Amino acid sequence: MPPTTQVDALRGTLELLVLRTLSVDAMHGWGIGERIQQATSGVLDVNQGSLYPALQRLEHRGLIRSRWGVSENNRRARYYSLTAAGRRALTAETESWRRFAAAVEVVLQNP
Amino acid sequence: MSRLEGTVARLRSLLRTRAAESRMDDEFEFHIAMQTEKNLARGMTPAEARRGALLAFGGIDAHREAMRDDRRPRLLAELMQDIRFAARSLRHSRAFGAVAVLVIALGVGATTGLFSLANTLLFRALPVAAPGELYTLQEVRRGAVSIGPEGRRVPYSRYEAYAEATGEVFDGLAAHTLRSFSLRADDGATSIPGALTSPNYFDVLGLRPAIGQLYTRGDEPVAVLSHRFWRDHFDANADAVGRPVHLDGRPYTVIGVAPRGFDGTTTGLTVAVWLPFAAARLEAPADMDHWVGMFGRVYDREAVERANAALSAVALRIPPDEPKTTVERAYLAPLTGLPEGARASVGGFLGMLMAAGFVVLMIAAANIAALLLARSVARRREIALRLALGAGRFRLIRQLLTESIVLFLAGGAGGIALAYVATALLSRITIPGVPIAIDATPDLRVLGFALTLAALTGVVFGLAPALSAVRPELLSALKDGTSSGASARTRGRSTFVAGQLAFTMLLLITAGLFVRGLQRGLSVDPGFDADGVVIGSINLDRHGLTAEEGRAFQADLRRRVQSLPEVESAAFARVVMLTGSESAAEVRSGDGDTLALTAAHNVVDADYFRTLNIELAAGRGFTAADTRSTEHVVIVNETLAERLWPRRNPLGQHLVRGGTTYRVIGVARDGRYVDIGEVARPFAFYAAEQDYSPQMTLHVRGRGDPGRLIQAVRRELHTLDRDVALELAMPLATMMGFPLMPYRFAAALIGAFGLLGLILAAAGVYGVMAYHVAQRTREFGIRLALGAPPTHLLRLVIGRSAMIAAAGAAAGVLLAIIVTRLIGGMLFGLSPLDPITFGSVAVTLAAVALLATWLPARRALTVDPSRSLRAD
């Protein structure tokens, strides 16, 4: 198992991942966590509980909305989906992350 | 739109915490259940699966907290926390808290009480419909001028002309005049304040009656009572409507009562009864020539300039009413309760007092700030610890600031209570015979003012201690409790104290100047003797007496009063001296000289000079020989004589006033006639026999209790005619004291402020010196051990205190020099830089500062060198 990096310190990054995940499909909190785990091949092991404060923050900012629904195994779950503002934020945050990563890469290349 | 959704979501989770909490629990439970299932699928035992799920989830409580923190607006939560903390820490230092709150309460209370008074007099709108639309019509004229509480007045006929011609400017123009009426009662007539108005008065004001109706026509003898009068005289009984009241001997039927809270359009003067003009006129045609004030509801408040132009045009078109009167223009002035001129002077006066109150508040706040500073020093270990544990500096400052604001708001609440009590007492003060009632108790606006003042002061004066407490000297503070920057703190505190001393000096000097100014004013010889004299006015105008009858009546009354055993002498005069009222006319010499001047005058009868002990420098007084049929005579004062006939004998000269020639038969010594502080002015006395006036004031010199004397006069008056009231009956000295009341009030109030400031400044000096000595204990110990004489230490300490006091005094003197120039006009000729006042205040301040330093200085002497060296 490759070493896991704790992402919960980088709240912004977590929120970005959540927005990305939700851009594909609406889903509940557990599902978002699973999806991020799968997509990053377990490299990013989310401190699972920290997802929920992030979801609340995103909801308060109007980037996602939530409602009660029924899960695959007939359980009551809260489903989240992206709002229009969320979509715009996703684009903007992705841009800014890419720029940041590129800058870090430059520093690493040139001692 | 999404933003809105977000805000709604936030609000929802803020308000419905239980729902939010249960949702959180449900979601967490769902998540853990799903993870548990996944673990089960992987092959763990149920117990392992659950445990693994919980582990992977992370600290449930931490996540819950994080979500809760995000829900509550952080600021609000922290504020609640700060307030609770502040309350707790203040509860621990109860003495400090109590003193601080008391001191702030005094400062805020003083300022708020004065603001409340200003609010009532200047800011409160009249209790009528849409008061902002009401404007008075002021006419500027030369010649015959009449100004009263109603503003600039014009004869009634002129008002009627205005009312007809100004339909485009006013939606209704009303007229009114204030006057007193004699109300018949069983034991004699009393004088009640009333108003004569045009028929549309109540209509223009937009008032509804409390009971009955308000008149809209003017031709019937009806009366409207004020709510207050109705309460006092009819016990608020509804059957008052329809009953008669006898005013000036004539019956009027009560048709209604004005709404509660309406006492007329002049703030402070309470009107008891309103009558329509025409009704009063029907009965006594001699009353025709009323001078009235005018006001109306304007259509367009924005177009005041245009209205003024239109009104001036109208003013010039109306034919002049009095001979030799020119009308210049007319303009609108808002109907605000106090007439124009009064607003400015009242505002200025109250502003000055409020400034003094504000200064006291600043001094008090400075004291509190110094105490807070001291407290923060005492808590430096605690603060250093909290900083080391990661408390944000800004957060800490905010918390300390909250403490100070809580303190100041508590003081503010106390101040509001004090102000309420003080103004309630003030509002109860009544002056017998004068219909003044001011309800100066605080309303919402005043409350808001007080709270804002307290909060702002708390922020301003709490900032410095809060900032200085959170300085980065963690290590030393944690280790041994000392902190560098102590000298900076002492300097800061010393500056505070010097400032307090300076402002205290300003207050004391101002008060001292008022006191000495008053003394100076009162020490001037007014040229007559008021002791033992009582006065009372009667007005025969309204009772339908002709001049003949009036004269006979006055003579009769005088004779009766003079025959009373306790009366030495009695006389009528038109003007009461030194009460601020002035009658003046243009006079010129009768020799054909074109020299003319304006001379104030009084119309008096023969016994006047004797009654008031006025000394004649030459010639004779009026006698029974000076009658209507003999030549007109006049007594002039020295100044008038010198001005009209310089270096000539005035006796026998002729003086012309308004077309009549008078011969000078006597010269009176100069005195003071209108204001106690006036400079020598020309003055003339005319004989009452030759110049009848239905309104005269009886001056009675007698022995014994003035109250009984007045009663005796009233009884005589009652026997002559039970419908004539004795108005404004009081000792002459009392009435002369009225114009001085503002000065007395100012002196007393500012003096009290100064005293408070002195106590606070002394406490400040004590505090800073005590701290100073405590700081230097070790140093003193060393010095003593090295052989310094104790007096040397004393010099060090006192020298320090002297420096602070000197700085404070110097600043105070500078401040006073600048500020007292503004009150120069109220000092009766005393120089605003009066050296005696400045000097004595400076000496007092120095003495107090020395006294406050005494105790800490003594402590410096009793330092035990060995102990101080060992202690840390």
Short mmCIF file of C-alpha atoms in Angstrom, two decimals, chain B residues 344-639:
data_model
loop_
_atom_site.label_atom_id
_atom_site.label_comp_id
_atom_site.label_asym_id
_atom_site.label_seq_id
_atom_site.Cartn_x
_atom_site.Cartn_y
_atom_site.Cartn_z
CA ALA B 344 -29.54 79.98 19.47
CA SER B 345 -28.87 81.18 22.98
CA VAL B 346 -30.40 78.14 24.66
CA GLY B 347 -28.43 75.92 22.33
CA GLY B 348 -25.22 77.76 23.06
CA PHE B 349 -25.77 77.66 26.80
CA LEU B 350 -26.67 74.00 26.95
CA GLY B 351 -23.85 73.24 24.57
CA MET B 352 -21.42 74.82 26.97
CA LEU B 353 -22.76 72.81 29.89
CA MET B 354 -22.70 69.62 27.86
CA ALA B 355 -19.11 70.27 26.92
CA ALA B 356 -18.32 70.53 30.63
CA GLY B 357 -20.15 67.27 31.28
CA PHE B 358 -18.23 65.68 28.46
CA VAL B 359 -14.97 66.83 30.00
CA VAL B 360 -15.94 65.19 33.27
CA LEU B 361 -16.70 62.01 31.40
CA MET B 362 -13.27 62.15 29.76
CA ILE B 363 -11.60 62.63 33.11
CA ALA B 364 -13.54 59.73 34.57
CA ALA B 365 -12.78 57.56 31.58
CA ALA B 366 -9.10 58.40 31.85
CA ASN B 367 -9.20 57.22 35.43
CA ILE B 368 -10.79 53.97 34.40
CA ALA B 369 -8.26 53.56 31.63
CA ALA B 370 -5.45 53.96 34.13
CA LEU B 371 -7.06 51.39 36.40
CA LEU B 372 -7.51 49.01 33.49
CA LEU B 373 -3.86 49.50 32.65
CA ALA B 374 -2.91 48.65 36.20
CA ARG B 375 -5.10 45.59 36.07
CA SER B 376 -3.57 44.41 32.85
CA VAL B 377 -0.16 44.71 34.43
CA ALA B 378 -1.35 42.58 37.32
CA ARG B 379 -2.65 39.99 34.91
CA ARG B 380 0.41 39.86 32.73
CA ARG B 381 1.27 36.33 33.76
CA GLU B 382 -2.15 35.12 32.82
CA ILE B 383 -2.05 36.93 29.51
CA ALA B 384 1.45 35.73 28.72
CA LEU B 385 0.35 32.18 29.38
CA ARG B 386 -2.62 32.49 27.11
CA LEU B 387 -0.50 33.96 24.35
CA ALA B 388 2.00 31.16 24.74
CA LEU B 389 -0.78 28.61 24.51
CA GLY B 390 -1.73 29.97 21.14
CA ALA B 391 -4.43 32.54 21.77
CA GLY B 392 -4.57 34.97 18.89
CA ARG B 393 -3.33 38.39 19.83
CA PHE B 394 -6.19 40.13 18.11
CA ARG B 395 -8.62 37.87 19.86
CA LEU B 396 -7.09 38.68 23.22
CA ILE B 397 -7.23 42.40 22.53
CA ARG B 398 -10.85 42.02 21.55
CA GLN B 399 -11.56 40.24 24.78
CA LEU B 400 -9.91 42.90 26.92
CA LEU B 401 -11.72 45.56 24.94
CA THR B 402 -14.99 43.76 25.58
CA GLU B 403 -14.26 43.93 29.29
CA SER B 404 -13.86 47.66 29.10
CA ILE B 405 -16.97 48.10 26.96
CA VAL B 406 -19.03 45.99 29.37
CA LEU B 407 -17.77 48.17 32.19
CA PHE B 408 -18.63 51.36 30.38
CA LEU B 409 -22.03 50.12 29.28
CA ALA B 410 -22.83 49.18 32.87
CA GLY B 411 -21.75 52.67 33.87
CA GLY B 412 -23.82 54.01 31.03
CA ALA B 413 -26.90 52.23 32.34
CA GLY B 414 -26.22 53.75 35.75
CA GLY B 415 -25.79 57.12 34.11
CA ILE B 416 -29.13 56.83 32.37
CA ALA B 417 -30.78 56.06 35.69
CA LEU B 418 -29.06 59.07 37.27
CA ALA B 419 -30.06 61.29 34.38
CA TYR B 420 -33.63 60.11 34.63
CA VAL B 421 -33.81 60.93 38.32
CA ALA B 422 -32.14 64.30 37.88
CA THR B 423 -34.34 65.37 34.98
CA ALA B 424 -37.47 64.13 36.71
CA LEU B 425 -36.59 66.34 39.67
CA LEU B 426 -35.80 69.23 37.37
CA SER B 427 -39.11 68.81 35.59
CA ARG B 428 -40.94 69.11 38.88
CA ILE B 429 -39.54 72.53 39.65
CA THR B 430 -42.20 75.15 39.38
CA ILE B 431 -41.86 78.86 39.80
CA PRO B 432 -44.94 80.30 41.44
CA GLY B 433 -46.76 82.63 39.14
CA VAL B 434 -44.81 81.61 36.06
CA PRO B 435 -46.44 78.96 33.88
CA ILE B 436 -43.34 77.01 32.97
CA ALA B 437 -43.36 73.26 32.72
CA ILE B 438 -40.58 71.34 31.03
CA ASP B 439 -40.62 67.59 30.82
CA ALA B 440 -36.95 66.92 30.47
CA THR B 441 -37.03 63.19 31.11
CA PRO B 442 -35.10 61.08 28.60
CA ASP B 443 -36.80 59.55 25.60
CA LEU B 444 -35.53 57.00 23.12
CA ARG B 445 -33.26 59.42 21.37
CA VAL B 446 -31.57 60.31 24.63
CA LEU B 447 -31.24 56.66 25.55
CA GLY B 448 -29.55 55.95 22.25
CA PHE B 449 -27.23 58.87 22.81
CA ALA B 450 -26.24 57.66 26.26
CA LEU B 451 -25.53 54.10 25.17
CA THR B 452 -23.55 55.20 22.15
CA LEU B 453 -21.55 57.60 24.28
CA ALA B 454 -20.79 54.92 26.84
CA ALA B 455 -19.83 52.34 24.24
CA LEU B 456 -17.61 54.71 22.25
CA THR B 457 -15.88 55.94 25.38
CA GLY B 458 -15.35 52.34 26.39
CA VAL B 459 -13.72 51.54 23.08
CA VAL B 460 -11.53 54.61 23.01
CA PHE B 461 -10.34 54.37 26.58
CA GLY B 462 -10.15 50.62 26.67
CA LEU B 463 -8.00 50.39 23.60
CA ALA B 464 -4.76 51.63 25.11
CA PRO B 465 -4.78 49.29 28.11
CA ALA B 466 -5.84 46.37 25.92
CA LEU B 467 -3.10 47.02 23.39
CA SER B 468 -0.43 47.50 25.98
CA ALA B 469 -1.42 44.35 27.82
CA VAL B 470 -0.75 42.19 24.84
CA ARG B 471 2.84 43.05 24.21
CA PRO B 472 5.36 40.42 23.17
CA GLU B 473 7.35 40.17 26.37
CA LEU B 474 6.24 36.64 26.98
CA LEU B 475 9.36 35.15 28.32
CA SER B 476 10.20 37.63 30.99
CA ALA B 477 6.59 37.82 32.05
CA LEU B 478 6.31 34.08 32.35
CA LYS B 479 9.52 33.76 34.21
CA ASP B 480 9.56 36.38 36.86
CA GLY B 481 6.49 38.43 36.42
CA THR B 482 8.35 41.60 35.56
CA SER B 483 8.02 43.21 32.20
CA SER B 484 10.04 45.76 30.43
CA GLY B 485 8.01 48.64 29.23
CA ALA B 486 7.05 49.47 32.78
CA SER B 487 8.60 52.87 32.36
CA ALA B 488 6.66 53.37 29.19
CA ARG B 489 3.53 52.46 31.06
CA THR B 490 4.29 54.90 33.82
CA ARG B 491 4.87 57.59 31.25
CA GLY B 492 1.56 56.73 29.67
CA ARG B 493 -0.23 56.90 32.96
CA SER B 494 1.48 60.12 33.91
CA THR B 495 0.33 61.71 30.70
CA PHE B 496 -3.21 60.56 31.43
CA VAL B 497 -3.06 62.11 34.88
CA ALA B 498 -1.58 65.33 33.61
CA GLY B 499 -4.43 65.48 31.13
CA GLN B 500 -6.95 64.93 33.90
CA LEU B 501 -5.40 67.73 35.90
CA ALA B 502 -5.51 70.02 32.90
CA PHE B 503 -9.21 69.42 32.26
CA THR B 504 -10.07 69.68 35.92
CA MET B 505 -8.32 73.01 35.94
CA LEU B 506 -10.41 74.12 32.98
CA LEU B 507 -13.64 73.20 34.75
CA LEU B 508 -12.68 74.85 38.01
CA ILE B 509 -11.52 78.02 36.32
CA THR B 510 -14.74 78.23 34.32
CA ALA B 511 -16.85 77.75 37.41
CA GLY B 512 -14.73 80.21 39.34
CA LEU B 513 -15.13 82.81 36.63
CA PHE B 514 -18.91 82.41 36.68
CA VAL B 515 -18.97 82.78 40.44
CA ARG B 516 -16.77 85.83 40.49
CA GLY B 517 -18.62 87.30 37.57
CA LEU B 518 -21.93 86.90 39.40
CA GLN B 519 -20.44 88.45 42.50
CA ARG B 520 -19.26 91.35 40.43
CA GLY B 521 -22.63 91.76 38.86
CA LEU B 522 -24.47 91.62 42.14
CA SER B 523 -22.08 94.01 43.82
CA VAL B 524 -23.05 96.78 41.49
CA ASP B 525 -25.35 99.28 43.10
CA PRO B 526 -28.54 99.20 41.04
CA GLY B 527 -29.61 102.57 42.33
CA PHE B 528 -32.62 101.27 44.25
CA ASP B 529 -33.34 99.05 47.20
CA ALA B 530 -35.22 95.84 46.54
CA ASP B 531 -35.18 94.42 50.06
CA GLY B 532 -38.58 94.32 51.66
CA VAL B 533 -40.42 95.07 48.43
CA VAL B 534 -42.99 92.76 46.89
CA ILE B 535 -44.61 93.19 43.51
CA GLY B 536 -47.79 92.13 41.78
CA SER B 537 -49.21 93.07 38.39
CA ILE B 538 -52.76 93.87 37.55
CA ASN B 539 -54.15 94.25 34.09
CA LEU B 540 -57.32 96.24 33.77
CA ASP B 541 -57.31 96.00 30.01
CA ARG B 542 -59.61 93.07 29.82
CA HIS B 543 -62.23 94.18 32.20
CA GLY B 544 -63.79 96.82 30.07
CA LEU B 545 -62.73 99.77 32.20
CA THR B 546 -62.21 103.13 30.60
CA ALA B 547 -59.11 105.13 31.32
CA GLU B 548 -61.01 107.14 33.94
CA GLU B 549 -62.27 104.07 35.69
CA GLY B 550 -58.89 102.45 35.45
CA ARG B 551 -57.13 105.36 37.04
CA ALA B 552 -59.65 105.45 39.83
CA PHE B 553 -59.26 101.75 40.38
CA GLN B 554 -55.50 101.95 40.61
CA ALA B 555 -55.65 104.91 42.97
CA ASP B 556 -58.18 103.10 45.09
CA LEU B 557 -56.08 100.00 45.36
CA ARG B 558 -52.99 101.97 46.19
CA ARG B 559 -54.78 103.85 48.91
CA ARG B 560 -56.11 100.66 50.45
CA VAL B 561 -52.77 98.93 50.38
CA GLN B 562 -50.99 101.92 51.83
CA SER B 563 -53.40 101.96 54.74
CA LEU B 564 -52.42 98.42 55.72
CA PRO B 565 -50.49 98.45 58.98
CA GLU B 566 -47.47 96.50 57.75
CA VAL B 567 -47.08 98.55 54.60
CA GLU B 568 -44.67 101.46 54.54
CA SER B 569 -45.23 102.62 51.02
CA ALA B 570 -46.78 101.46 47.76
CA ALA B 571 -46.53 102.65 44.17
CA PHE B 572 -47.39 101.62 40.64
CA ALA B 573 -44.90 101.33 37.82
CA ARG B 574 -45.20 100.03 34.31
CA VAL B 575 -41.85 98.27 34.16
CA VAL B 576 -40.22 96.18 36.84
CA MET B 577 -36.56 97.09 36.99
CA LEU B 578 -33.77 94.64 36.44
CA THR B 579 -36.00 91.84 35.26
CA GLY B 580 -34.89 92.03 31.67
CA SER B 581 -37.87 93.93 30.36
CA GLU B 582 -37.27 97.14 28.55
CA SER B 583 -39.44 99.87 27.15
CA ALA B 584 -37.68 102.45 25.09
CA ALA B 585 -38.50 105.34 22.84
CA GLU B 586 -36.71 107.97 20.88
CA VAL B 587 -36.33 111.23 22.70
CA ARG B 588 -34.78 114.50 21.74
CA SER B 589 -34.05 117.80 23.30
CA GLY B 590 -36.82 120.37 22.96
CA ASP B 591 -34.60 123.34 22.25
CA GLY B 592 -34.55 122.73 18.60
CA ASP B 593 -31.37 120.68 18.88
CA THR B 594 -31.50 117.85 16.46
CA LEU B 595 -29.75 115.62 18.96
CA ALA B 596 -31.88 112.56 19.48
CA LEU B 597 -31.30 109.23 21.15
CA THR B 598 -33.14 106.18 22.33
CA ALA B 599 -33.81 106.19 26.01
CA ALA B 600 -35.33 103.41 28.07
CA HIS B 601 -38.06 104.56 30.39
CA ASN B 602 -40.50 103.67 33.09
CA VAL B 603 -43.87 105.18 33.91
CA VAL B 604 -44.25 105.53 37.66
CA ASP B 605 -46.44 107.26 40.21
CA ALA B 606 -45.47 109.71 42.87
CA ASP B 607 -44.54 107.29 45.61
CA TYR B 608 -42.30 105.15 43.42
CA PHE B 609 -39.04 106.82 44.33
CA ARG B 610 -39.84 106.56 47.99
CA THR B 611 -40.93 102.93 47.76
CA LEU B 612 -37.74 101.87 46.04
CA ASN B 613 -35.43 104.32 47.78
CA ILE B 614 -34.24 105.85 44.54
CA GLU B 615 -32.12 108.87 45.18
CA LEU B 616 -32.63 112.10 43.35
CA ALA B 617 -29.53 114.08 42.57
CA ALA B 618 -31.40 117.28 41.87
CA GLY B 619 -34.85 118.68 41.58
CA ARG B 620 -38.00 116.98 42.87
CA GLY B 621 -40.04 113.85 42.38
CA PHE B 622 -43.59 113.57 41.05
CA THR B 623 -46.28 114.93 43.31
CA ALA B 624 -50.04 115.07 43.43
CA ALA B 625 -49.72 118.41 41.65
CA ASP B 626 -48.60 116.68 38.46
CA THR B 627 -51.87 115.68 36.88
CA ARG B 628 -53.34 115.23 33.47
CA SER B 629 -54.22 118.86 33.26
CA THR B 630 -50.88 120.30 34.27
CA GLU B 631 -47.83 120.37 32.06
CA HIS B 632 -46.08 117.11 31.29
CA VAL B 633 -43.07 116.45 33.42
CA VAL B 634 -40.18 114.01 33.32
CA ILE B 635 -37.37 112.92 35.60
CA VAL B 636 -34.19 112.00 33.78
CA ASN B 637 -31.12 110.19 35.03
CA GLU B 638 -27.65 111.66 35.02
CA THR B 639 -26.59 109.92 31.83
#
